[in-house]
XYZ file of C-alpha atoms in Angstrom:
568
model
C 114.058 126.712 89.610
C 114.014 128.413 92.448
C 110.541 130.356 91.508
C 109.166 127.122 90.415
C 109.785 125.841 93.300
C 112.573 122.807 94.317
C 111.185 120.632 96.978
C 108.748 118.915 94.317
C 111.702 118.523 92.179
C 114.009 117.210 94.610
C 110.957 114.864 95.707
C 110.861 113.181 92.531
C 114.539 112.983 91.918
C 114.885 111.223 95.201
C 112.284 108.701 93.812
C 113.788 108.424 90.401
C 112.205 110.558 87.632
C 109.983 108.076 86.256
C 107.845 110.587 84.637
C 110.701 111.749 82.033
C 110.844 109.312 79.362
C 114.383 107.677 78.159
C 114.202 110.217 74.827
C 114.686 113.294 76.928
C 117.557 112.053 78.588
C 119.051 110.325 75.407
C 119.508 114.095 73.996
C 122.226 115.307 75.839
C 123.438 111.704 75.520
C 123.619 111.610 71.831
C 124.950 115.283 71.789
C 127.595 114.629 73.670
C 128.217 111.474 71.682
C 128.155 113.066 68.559
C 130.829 115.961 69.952
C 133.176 113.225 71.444
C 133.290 111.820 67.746
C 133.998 115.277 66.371
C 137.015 115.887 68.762
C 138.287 112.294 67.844
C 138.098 112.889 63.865
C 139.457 116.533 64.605
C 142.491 115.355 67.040
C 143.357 111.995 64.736
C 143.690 114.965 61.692
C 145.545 117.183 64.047
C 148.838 115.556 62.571
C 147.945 115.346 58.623
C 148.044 119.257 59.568
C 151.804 119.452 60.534
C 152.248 117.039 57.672
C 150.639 119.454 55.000
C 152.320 122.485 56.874
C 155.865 120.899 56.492
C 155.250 119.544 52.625
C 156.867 121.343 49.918
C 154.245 118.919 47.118
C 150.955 120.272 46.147
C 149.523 116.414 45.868
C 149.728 115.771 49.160
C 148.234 119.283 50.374
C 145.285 118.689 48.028
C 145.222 114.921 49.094
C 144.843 116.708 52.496
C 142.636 119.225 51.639
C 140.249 116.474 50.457
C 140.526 114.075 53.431
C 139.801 117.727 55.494
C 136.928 118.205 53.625
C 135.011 114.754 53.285
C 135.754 114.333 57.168
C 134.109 117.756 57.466
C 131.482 116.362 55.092
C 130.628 113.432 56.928
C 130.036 115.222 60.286
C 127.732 117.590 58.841
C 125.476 115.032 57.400
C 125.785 113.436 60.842
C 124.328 116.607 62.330
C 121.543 116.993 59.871
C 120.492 113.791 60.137
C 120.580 114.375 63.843
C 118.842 117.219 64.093
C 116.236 115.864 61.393
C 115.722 113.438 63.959
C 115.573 114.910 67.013
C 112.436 117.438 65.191
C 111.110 114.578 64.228
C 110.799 112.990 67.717
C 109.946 116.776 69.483
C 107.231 117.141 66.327
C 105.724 113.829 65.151
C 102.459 114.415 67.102
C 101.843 117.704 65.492
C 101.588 116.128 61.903
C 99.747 113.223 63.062
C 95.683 113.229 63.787
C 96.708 113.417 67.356
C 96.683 117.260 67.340
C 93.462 117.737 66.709
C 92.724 116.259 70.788
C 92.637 118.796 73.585
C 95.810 119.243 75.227
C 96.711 121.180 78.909
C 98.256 124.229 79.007
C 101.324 124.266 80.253
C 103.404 122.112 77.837
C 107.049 123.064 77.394
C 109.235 122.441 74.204
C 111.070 119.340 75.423
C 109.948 118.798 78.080
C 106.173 118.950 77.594
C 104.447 118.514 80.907
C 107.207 117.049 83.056
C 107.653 119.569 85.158
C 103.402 119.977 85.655
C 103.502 116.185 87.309
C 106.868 116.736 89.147
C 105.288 119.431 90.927
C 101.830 118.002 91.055
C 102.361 115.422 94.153
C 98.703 114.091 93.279
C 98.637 112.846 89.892
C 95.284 111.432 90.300
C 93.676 114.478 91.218
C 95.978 116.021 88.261
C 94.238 113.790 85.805
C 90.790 114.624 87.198
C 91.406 118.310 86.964
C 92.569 117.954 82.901
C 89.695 116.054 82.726
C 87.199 118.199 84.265
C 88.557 121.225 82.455
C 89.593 119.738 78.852
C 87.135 116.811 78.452
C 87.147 113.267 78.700
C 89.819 112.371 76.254
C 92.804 114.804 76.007
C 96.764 114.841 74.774
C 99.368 115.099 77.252
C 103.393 114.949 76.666
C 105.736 113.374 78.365
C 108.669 115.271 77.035
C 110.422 115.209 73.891
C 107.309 114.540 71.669
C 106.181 111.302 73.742
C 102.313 111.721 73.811
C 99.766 110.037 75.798
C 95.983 110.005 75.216
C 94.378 110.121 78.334
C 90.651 108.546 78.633
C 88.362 109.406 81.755
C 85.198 108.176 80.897
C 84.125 104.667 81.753
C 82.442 104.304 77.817
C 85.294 105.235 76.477
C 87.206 102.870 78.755
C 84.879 100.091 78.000
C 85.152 100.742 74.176
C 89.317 100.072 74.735
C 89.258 97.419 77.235
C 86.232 95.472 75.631
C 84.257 96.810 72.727
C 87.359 96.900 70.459
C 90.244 94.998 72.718
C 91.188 93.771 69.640
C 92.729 96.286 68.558
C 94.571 97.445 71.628
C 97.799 95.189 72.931
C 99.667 95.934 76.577
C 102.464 97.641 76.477
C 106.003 95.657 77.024
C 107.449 97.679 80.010
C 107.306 94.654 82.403
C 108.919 92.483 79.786
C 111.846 94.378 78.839
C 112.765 95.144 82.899
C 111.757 91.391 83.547
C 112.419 88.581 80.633
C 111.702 85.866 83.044
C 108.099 86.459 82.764
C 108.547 85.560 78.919
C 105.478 85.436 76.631
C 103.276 84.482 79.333
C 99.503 85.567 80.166
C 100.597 89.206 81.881
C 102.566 90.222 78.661
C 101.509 88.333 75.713
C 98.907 89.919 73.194
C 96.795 88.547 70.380
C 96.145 85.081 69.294
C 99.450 83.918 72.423
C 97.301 85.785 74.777
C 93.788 84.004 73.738
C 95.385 80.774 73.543
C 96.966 80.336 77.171
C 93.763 82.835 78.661
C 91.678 79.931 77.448
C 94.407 76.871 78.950
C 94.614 78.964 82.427
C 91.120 80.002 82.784
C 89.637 76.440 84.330
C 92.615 76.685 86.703
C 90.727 79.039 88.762
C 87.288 78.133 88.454
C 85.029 78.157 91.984
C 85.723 74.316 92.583
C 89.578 74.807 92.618
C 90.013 77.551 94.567
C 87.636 76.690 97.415
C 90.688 74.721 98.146
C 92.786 77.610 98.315
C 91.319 78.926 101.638
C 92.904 76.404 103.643
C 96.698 78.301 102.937
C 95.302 81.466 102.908
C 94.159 80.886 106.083
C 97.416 79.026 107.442
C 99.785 81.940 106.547
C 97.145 84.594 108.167
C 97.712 82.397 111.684
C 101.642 82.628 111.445
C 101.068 86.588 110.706
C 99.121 86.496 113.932
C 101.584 84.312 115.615
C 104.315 86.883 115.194
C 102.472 90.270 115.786
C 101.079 88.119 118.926
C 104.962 87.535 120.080
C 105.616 91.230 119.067
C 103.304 92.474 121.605
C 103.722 90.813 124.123
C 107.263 91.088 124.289
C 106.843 94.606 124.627
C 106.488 96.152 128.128
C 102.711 98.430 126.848
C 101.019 95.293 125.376
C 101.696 97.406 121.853
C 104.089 96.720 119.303
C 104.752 98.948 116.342
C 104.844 96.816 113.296
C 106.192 96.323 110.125
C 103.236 96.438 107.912
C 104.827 96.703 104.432
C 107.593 94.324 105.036
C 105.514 91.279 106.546
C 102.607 91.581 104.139
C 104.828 91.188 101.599
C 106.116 88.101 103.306
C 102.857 87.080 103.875
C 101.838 87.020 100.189
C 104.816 85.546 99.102
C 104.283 83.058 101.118
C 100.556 81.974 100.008
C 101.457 82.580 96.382
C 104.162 80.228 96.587
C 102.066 77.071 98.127
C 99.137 77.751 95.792
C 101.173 78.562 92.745
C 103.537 75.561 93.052
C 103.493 74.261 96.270
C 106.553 75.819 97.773
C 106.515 77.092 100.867
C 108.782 79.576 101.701
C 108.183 80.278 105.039
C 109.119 83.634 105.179
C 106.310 85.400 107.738
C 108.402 83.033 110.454
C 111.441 82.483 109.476
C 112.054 85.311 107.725
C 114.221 85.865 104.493
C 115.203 82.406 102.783
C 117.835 82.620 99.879
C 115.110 81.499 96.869
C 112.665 84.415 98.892
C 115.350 86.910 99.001
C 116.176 86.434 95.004
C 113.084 86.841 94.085
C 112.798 90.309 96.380
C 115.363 91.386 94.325
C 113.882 90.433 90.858
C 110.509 92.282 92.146
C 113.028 95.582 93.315
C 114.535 95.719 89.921
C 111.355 95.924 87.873
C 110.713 99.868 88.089
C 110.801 102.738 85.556
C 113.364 103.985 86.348
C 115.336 100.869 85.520
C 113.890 100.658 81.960
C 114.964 104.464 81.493
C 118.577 103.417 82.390
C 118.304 100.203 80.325
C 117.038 102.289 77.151
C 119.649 105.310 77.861
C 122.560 103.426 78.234
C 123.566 100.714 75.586
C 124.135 97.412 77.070
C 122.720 98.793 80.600
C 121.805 95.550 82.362
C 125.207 94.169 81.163
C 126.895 95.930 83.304
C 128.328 94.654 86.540
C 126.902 97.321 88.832
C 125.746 95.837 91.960
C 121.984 96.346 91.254
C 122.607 94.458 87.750
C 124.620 91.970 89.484
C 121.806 91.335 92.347
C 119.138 91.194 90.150
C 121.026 88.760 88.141
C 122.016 86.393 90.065
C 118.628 86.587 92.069
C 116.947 85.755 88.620
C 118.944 82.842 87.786
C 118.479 81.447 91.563
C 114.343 82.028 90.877
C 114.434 80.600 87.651
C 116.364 77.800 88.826
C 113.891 76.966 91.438
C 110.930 77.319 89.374
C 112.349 75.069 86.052
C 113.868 72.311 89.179
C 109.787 72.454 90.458
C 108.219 72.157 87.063
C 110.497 69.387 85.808
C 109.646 67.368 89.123
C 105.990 67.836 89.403
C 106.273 66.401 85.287
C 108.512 63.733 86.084
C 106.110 62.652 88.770
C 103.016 63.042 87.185
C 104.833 60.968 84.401
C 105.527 57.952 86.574
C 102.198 58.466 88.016
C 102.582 59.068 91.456
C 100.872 61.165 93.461
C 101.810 64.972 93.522
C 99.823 66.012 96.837
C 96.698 66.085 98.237
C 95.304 69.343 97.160
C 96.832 70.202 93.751
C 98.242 73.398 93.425
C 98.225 75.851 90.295
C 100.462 74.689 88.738
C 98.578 70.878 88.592
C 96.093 72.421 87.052
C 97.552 74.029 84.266
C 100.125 70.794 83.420
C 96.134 69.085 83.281
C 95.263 71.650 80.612
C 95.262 71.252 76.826
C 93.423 72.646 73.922
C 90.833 70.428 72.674
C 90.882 71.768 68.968
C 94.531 71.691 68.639
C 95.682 69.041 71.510
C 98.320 71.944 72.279
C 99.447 71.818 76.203
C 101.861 74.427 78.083
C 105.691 73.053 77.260
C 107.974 73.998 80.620
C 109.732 77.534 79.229
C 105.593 78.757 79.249
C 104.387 77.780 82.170
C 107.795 78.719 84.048
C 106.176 82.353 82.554
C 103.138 81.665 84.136
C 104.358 80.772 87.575
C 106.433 83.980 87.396
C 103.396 86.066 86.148
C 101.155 84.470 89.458
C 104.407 85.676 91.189
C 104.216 89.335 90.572
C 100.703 89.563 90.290
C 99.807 87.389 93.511
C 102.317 88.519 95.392
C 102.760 92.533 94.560
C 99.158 93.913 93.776
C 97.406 91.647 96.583
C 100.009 92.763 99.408
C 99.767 96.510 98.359
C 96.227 96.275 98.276
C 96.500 94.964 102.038
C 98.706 97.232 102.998
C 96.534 100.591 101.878
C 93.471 98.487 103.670
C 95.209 98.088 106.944
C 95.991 101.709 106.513
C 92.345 102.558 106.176
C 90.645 100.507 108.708
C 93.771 101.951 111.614
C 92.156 105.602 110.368
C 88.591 104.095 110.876
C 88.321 101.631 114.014
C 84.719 102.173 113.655
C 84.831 100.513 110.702
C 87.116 97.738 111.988
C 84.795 96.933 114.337
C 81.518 96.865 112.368
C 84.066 94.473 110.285
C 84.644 92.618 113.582
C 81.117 91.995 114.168
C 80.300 90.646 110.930
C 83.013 88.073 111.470
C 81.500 86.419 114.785
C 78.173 86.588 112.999
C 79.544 84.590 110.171
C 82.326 81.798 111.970
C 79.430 81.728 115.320
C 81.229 78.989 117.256
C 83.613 77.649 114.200
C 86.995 78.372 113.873
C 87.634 77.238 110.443
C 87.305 79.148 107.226
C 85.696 77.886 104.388
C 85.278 79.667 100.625
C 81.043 79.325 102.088
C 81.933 81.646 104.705
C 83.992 84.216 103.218
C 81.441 84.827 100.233
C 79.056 85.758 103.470
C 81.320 88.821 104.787
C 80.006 91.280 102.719
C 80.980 93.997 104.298
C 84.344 93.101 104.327
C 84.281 92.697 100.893
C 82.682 96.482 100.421
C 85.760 98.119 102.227
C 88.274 95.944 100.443
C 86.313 97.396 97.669
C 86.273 101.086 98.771
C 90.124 100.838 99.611
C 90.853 99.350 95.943
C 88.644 102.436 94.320
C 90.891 105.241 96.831
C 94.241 102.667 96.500
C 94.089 101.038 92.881
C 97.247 99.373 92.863
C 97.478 100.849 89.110
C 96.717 104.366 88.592
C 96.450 103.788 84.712
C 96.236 101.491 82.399
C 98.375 101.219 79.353
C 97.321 100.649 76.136
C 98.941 100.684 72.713
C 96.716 101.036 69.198
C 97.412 98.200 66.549
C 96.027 99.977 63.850
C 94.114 103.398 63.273
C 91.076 104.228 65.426
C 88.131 106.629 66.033
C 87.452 107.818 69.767
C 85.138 110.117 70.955
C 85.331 111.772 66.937
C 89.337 111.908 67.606
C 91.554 109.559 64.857
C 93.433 107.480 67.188
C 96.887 106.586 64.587
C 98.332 103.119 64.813
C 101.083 102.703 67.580
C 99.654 105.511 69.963
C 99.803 105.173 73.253
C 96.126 105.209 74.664
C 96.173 105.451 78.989
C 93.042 104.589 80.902
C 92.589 106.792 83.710
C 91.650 104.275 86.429
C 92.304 106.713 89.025
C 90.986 109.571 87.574
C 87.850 107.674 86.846
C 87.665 106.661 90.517
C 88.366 109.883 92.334
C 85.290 111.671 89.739
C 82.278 113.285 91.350
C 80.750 112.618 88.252
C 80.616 108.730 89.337
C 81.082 108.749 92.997
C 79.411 110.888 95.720
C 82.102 112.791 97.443
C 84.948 110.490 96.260
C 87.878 110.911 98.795
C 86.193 109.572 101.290
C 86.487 106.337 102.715
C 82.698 104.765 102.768
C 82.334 101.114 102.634
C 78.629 101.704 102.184
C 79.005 102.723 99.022
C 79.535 99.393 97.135
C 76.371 97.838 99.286
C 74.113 96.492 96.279
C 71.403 97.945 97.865
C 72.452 101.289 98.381
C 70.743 103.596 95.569
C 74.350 105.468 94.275
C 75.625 101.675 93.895
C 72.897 100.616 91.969
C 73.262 103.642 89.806
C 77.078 103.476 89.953
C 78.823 103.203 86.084
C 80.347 99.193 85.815
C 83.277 100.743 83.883
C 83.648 103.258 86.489
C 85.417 100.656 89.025
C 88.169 98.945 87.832
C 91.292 97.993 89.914
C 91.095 94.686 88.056
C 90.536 96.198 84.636
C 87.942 94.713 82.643
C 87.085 92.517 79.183
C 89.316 90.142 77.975
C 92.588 91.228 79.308
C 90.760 91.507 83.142
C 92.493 90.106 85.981
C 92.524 86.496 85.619
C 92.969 86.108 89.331
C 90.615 88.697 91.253
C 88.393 85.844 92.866
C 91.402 84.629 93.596
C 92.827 87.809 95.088
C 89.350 88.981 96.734
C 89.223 85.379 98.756
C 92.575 85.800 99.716
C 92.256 89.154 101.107
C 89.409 88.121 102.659
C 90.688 85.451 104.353
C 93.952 87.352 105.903
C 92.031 90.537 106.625
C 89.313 88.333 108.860
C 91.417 86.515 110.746
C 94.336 89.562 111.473
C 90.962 91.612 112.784
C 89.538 88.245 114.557
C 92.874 88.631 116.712
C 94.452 92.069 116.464
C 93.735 96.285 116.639
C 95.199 98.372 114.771
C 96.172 102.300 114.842
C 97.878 104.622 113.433
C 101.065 105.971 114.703
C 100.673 109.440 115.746
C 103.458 111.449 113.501
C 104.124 108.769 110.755
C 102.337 110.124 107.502
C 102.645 107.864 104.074
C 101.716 108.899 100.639
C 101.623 106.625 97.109
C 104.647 106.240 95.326
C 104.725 104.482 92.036
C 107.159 101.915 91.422
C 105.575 98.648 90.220
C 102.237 99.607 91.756
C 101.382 102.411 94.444
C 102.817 101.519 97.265
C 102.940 103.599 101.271
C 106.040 105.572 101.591
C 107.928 104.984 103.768
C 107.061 101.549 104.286
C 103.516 101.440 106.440
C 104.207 100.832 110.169
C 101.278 100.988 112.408
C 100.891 100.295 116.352
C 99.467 96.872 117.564
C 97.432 95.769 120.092
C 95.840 91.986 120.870
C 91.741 92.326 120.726
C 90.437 91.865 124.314
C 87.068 89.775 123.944
């Protein structure tokens, strides 16, 4: 270890080995297992041997003998069908057509190319190095025979996402660590997925969410309120602020009063007890908590205060949400009026399938609400977060932001969907931050039945990953890709024009795209305008972040940067 190298190690174990999959760790598990058993059998037969020492009959030394000998027996199939098992799992891929696909060097038995990511602190740039080197569509193992096939080329991207989406289904990580979120539009597949894509789609058409703007906005003013109060309660007219912690509040907030109209007021009054359960749900959907869940039977059974937490933080959220639902229906039964603007969840109780009359029933659109939860709330405040980031390193390009801003509002103070659409350059950083920041650094894909890719049999039930960030960081789409230019997604710049469309993607693509990116582009919008129409922002001279994946990439530690009010 100690040539290898520990600090990379010792990095990742800090942040939970997420790259090792459950089946590694299940080994010495089931070994250990299997010897416990042994010692049991041998101890419980440790008397039957006094017994057959002490007997003068031959009957009952034979009748021993034989009870010896099938116990014997019976743990040696054990460990045959054991071992059988565990080559099996460490094997598979090398009897399979996935064999023939380049794979890395570097691959250990067992472990296959754990340790190469543990040590790797860039995983995006270890991707585009594979890639560069091995070709656009190489094998890589996860340890004990899990393999991945790793795509990097936007046409083979598209021919996943949309030329033959059919035959590709998500994965069901975020289900198993979160059962709340049920069969709904984030984890379904196949004919589920088509059906409610096609209920929740009008939901977010251009005439509903122009009323949107209106909370966005709101919430963006109390952020401002409270970094206003930060500063100048400090004695320098600069406070150093919690970026991570009240964007998060911040999104929470708007997703909650345009996803059901519940406003939970966390940006000024901080944590409330239906805001904290739900921070709690979010914490516990990870990797690492799947890995425990799969390696230990009964895992989330247990009462260990995570479990118990996350329980009880998931029966307080899903309390709240089924309480909402049942109200808004009760209402909209006895016709009264729900409110003035309807919310999200209006819109899809208004839904129904014209060929089949079929409507959302309560359990599936309590899975909706939960999926416009995580996705609304998570991936938009991350992507804020990285932005912020970005713009602090570049006030030259916060101010060429700035100036678009008083071109756009002139004397008004009110934003309007009209307005927004008219910040183009705004929109080309949030842009350029999403390509250097995607929230996911791969996409996940699992094969329903056999496939051909690139010339390479693809067997049913692989696991297929989409490079996103490999894709992204390529000089082979994007002149010199690690740095930050705005002016890169400007339609008429020449490279944008000649720019791959599969080779940007932080909302995926085809039918399993983000429902909600207009959604999530407005809203960024409108809290990134009005933050810069009041606030600076800078970096805090010491205080380095980097990505770490737990849900999506997100600064650690938390992002903190200094704040001062804009003088005019």
């Amino acid at each position: 270890m100690r040539l290898l190298g520990w600090e990379p190690y010792k990095r990742s174990l800090k942040y939970g080995v997420t790259l090792i999959p459950n089946s590694v760790l299940l080994l010495p598990f089931a070994a250990v297992i299997v010897w416990l058993a042994y010692k049991f059998v041998e101890e419980k037969m440790s008397p039957l041997q006094k017994i057959q020492d002490d007997s003068v009959g031959v009957v009952q030394a034979t009748a021993f003998r034989s009870t010896v000998w099938t116990s014997k027996m019976i743990w040696s199939v054990i460990g045959v069908l054991f071992l059988t098992w565990l080559l099996y799992k460490l094997f598979k891929d090398e009897f399979t057509s996935l064999r023939k696909i380049p794979k890395p060097s570097g691959s250990l038995p067992v472990f296959g190319h754990v340790l190469t990511f543990l040590r790797q602190e860039n995983h995006a740039k270890l991707l585009q190095d594979w890639s560069e080197k091995y070709g656009p569509i190489i094998r890589y193992n996860r340890g004990f025979g899990e393999s991945r096939v790793l795509l990097t080329d936007p046409e083979l991207i598209k021919y996943v996402v949309v030329t033959n989406a059919k035959n590709y289904r998500r994965s069901e990580f975020v289900r198993q660590v979160l059962p709340s979120i049920g069969n709904g539009l984030f984890s379904s597949n196949g004919k589920d997925h088509a059906f409610q894509r096609k209920l929740i789609t009008p939901a977010f058409h251009f005439s509903n969410l122009v009323g949107m703007v209106e909370h966005f906005e709101d919430v963006a003013h109390n952020l401002v309120q409270l970094w206003t109060e930060q500063v100048n309660s400090s004695k320098e007219g600069v406070s150093e602020a919690s970026i991570s912690v009240d964007l998060t509040h911040l999104t929470l907030d708007i997703i909650g009063r345009c996803a059901f109209g519940y406003n939970f007021d966390t940006v000024l009054s901080g944590e409330s007890e239906v805001s904290n359960a739900f921070s709690d749900v979010i914490l516990e959907i990870n990797f690492s908590r799947l890995m425990r869940q799969k390696l230990i039977p009964l895992y989330k059974y247990l009462p260990l205060p995570d479990n118990v937490r996350a329980r009880k933080g998931l029966e307080l959220t899903d309390k709240t949400v089924l309480e909402i639902i049942q109200a808004r229906r009760k209402k909209k039964k006895e016709g009264g009026k729900v409110s003035s603007k309807p919310d999200l969840l209006d819109l899809l109780m208004d839904q129904y399938d014209e060929e089949t009359g079929s409507s959302m029933d309560d359990e599936l659109l309590r899975a909706q609400v939960f999926t416009f939860m995580l996705a609304g709330h998570e991936t938009t405040s991350v992507s804020m977060m990285w932005t912020l980031y970005e713009l602090a390193r570049h006030p030259d390009i916060a101010e060429k932001i700035r100036e678009e801003i008083k071109l756009v509002m002139k004397d008004s103070s009110e934003m309007t969907w009209a307005k927004l659409a008219e910040m183009k350059f705004l929109g080309n950083v949030i842009k350029e931050s999403l390509r250097l920041h995607s929230p996911a650094s791969v996409a996940i894909r699992i094969a329903n039945k056999n496939d051909v890719i690139r010339g390479y049999e693809i067997p049913e039930g692989a696991v297929v990953a989409l490079g996103i960030d490999a894709v992204h960081y390529s000089p082979k789409y994007w002149k010199d890709p690690h740095a930050f230019n705005p002016q890169r997604f400007d339609e008429n710049d020449e490279n944008y024009q000649a720019h791959h469309p599969y080779a940007f993607l932080p909302f995926s693509a085809g039918p399993r795209s983000c429902i909600g990116s207009k959604f999530a582009m407005a809203e960024m919008k409108a809290v990134l305008s009005t933050l810069l129409r009041h606030l600076t922002f800078e970096e805090i001279p010491g205080f380095t972040v980097r990505p770490v994946i737990r849900l999506t990439a997100k600064p650690d530690p938390p992002l903190r940067l200094r704040i001062r009010k804009l003088t005019s």
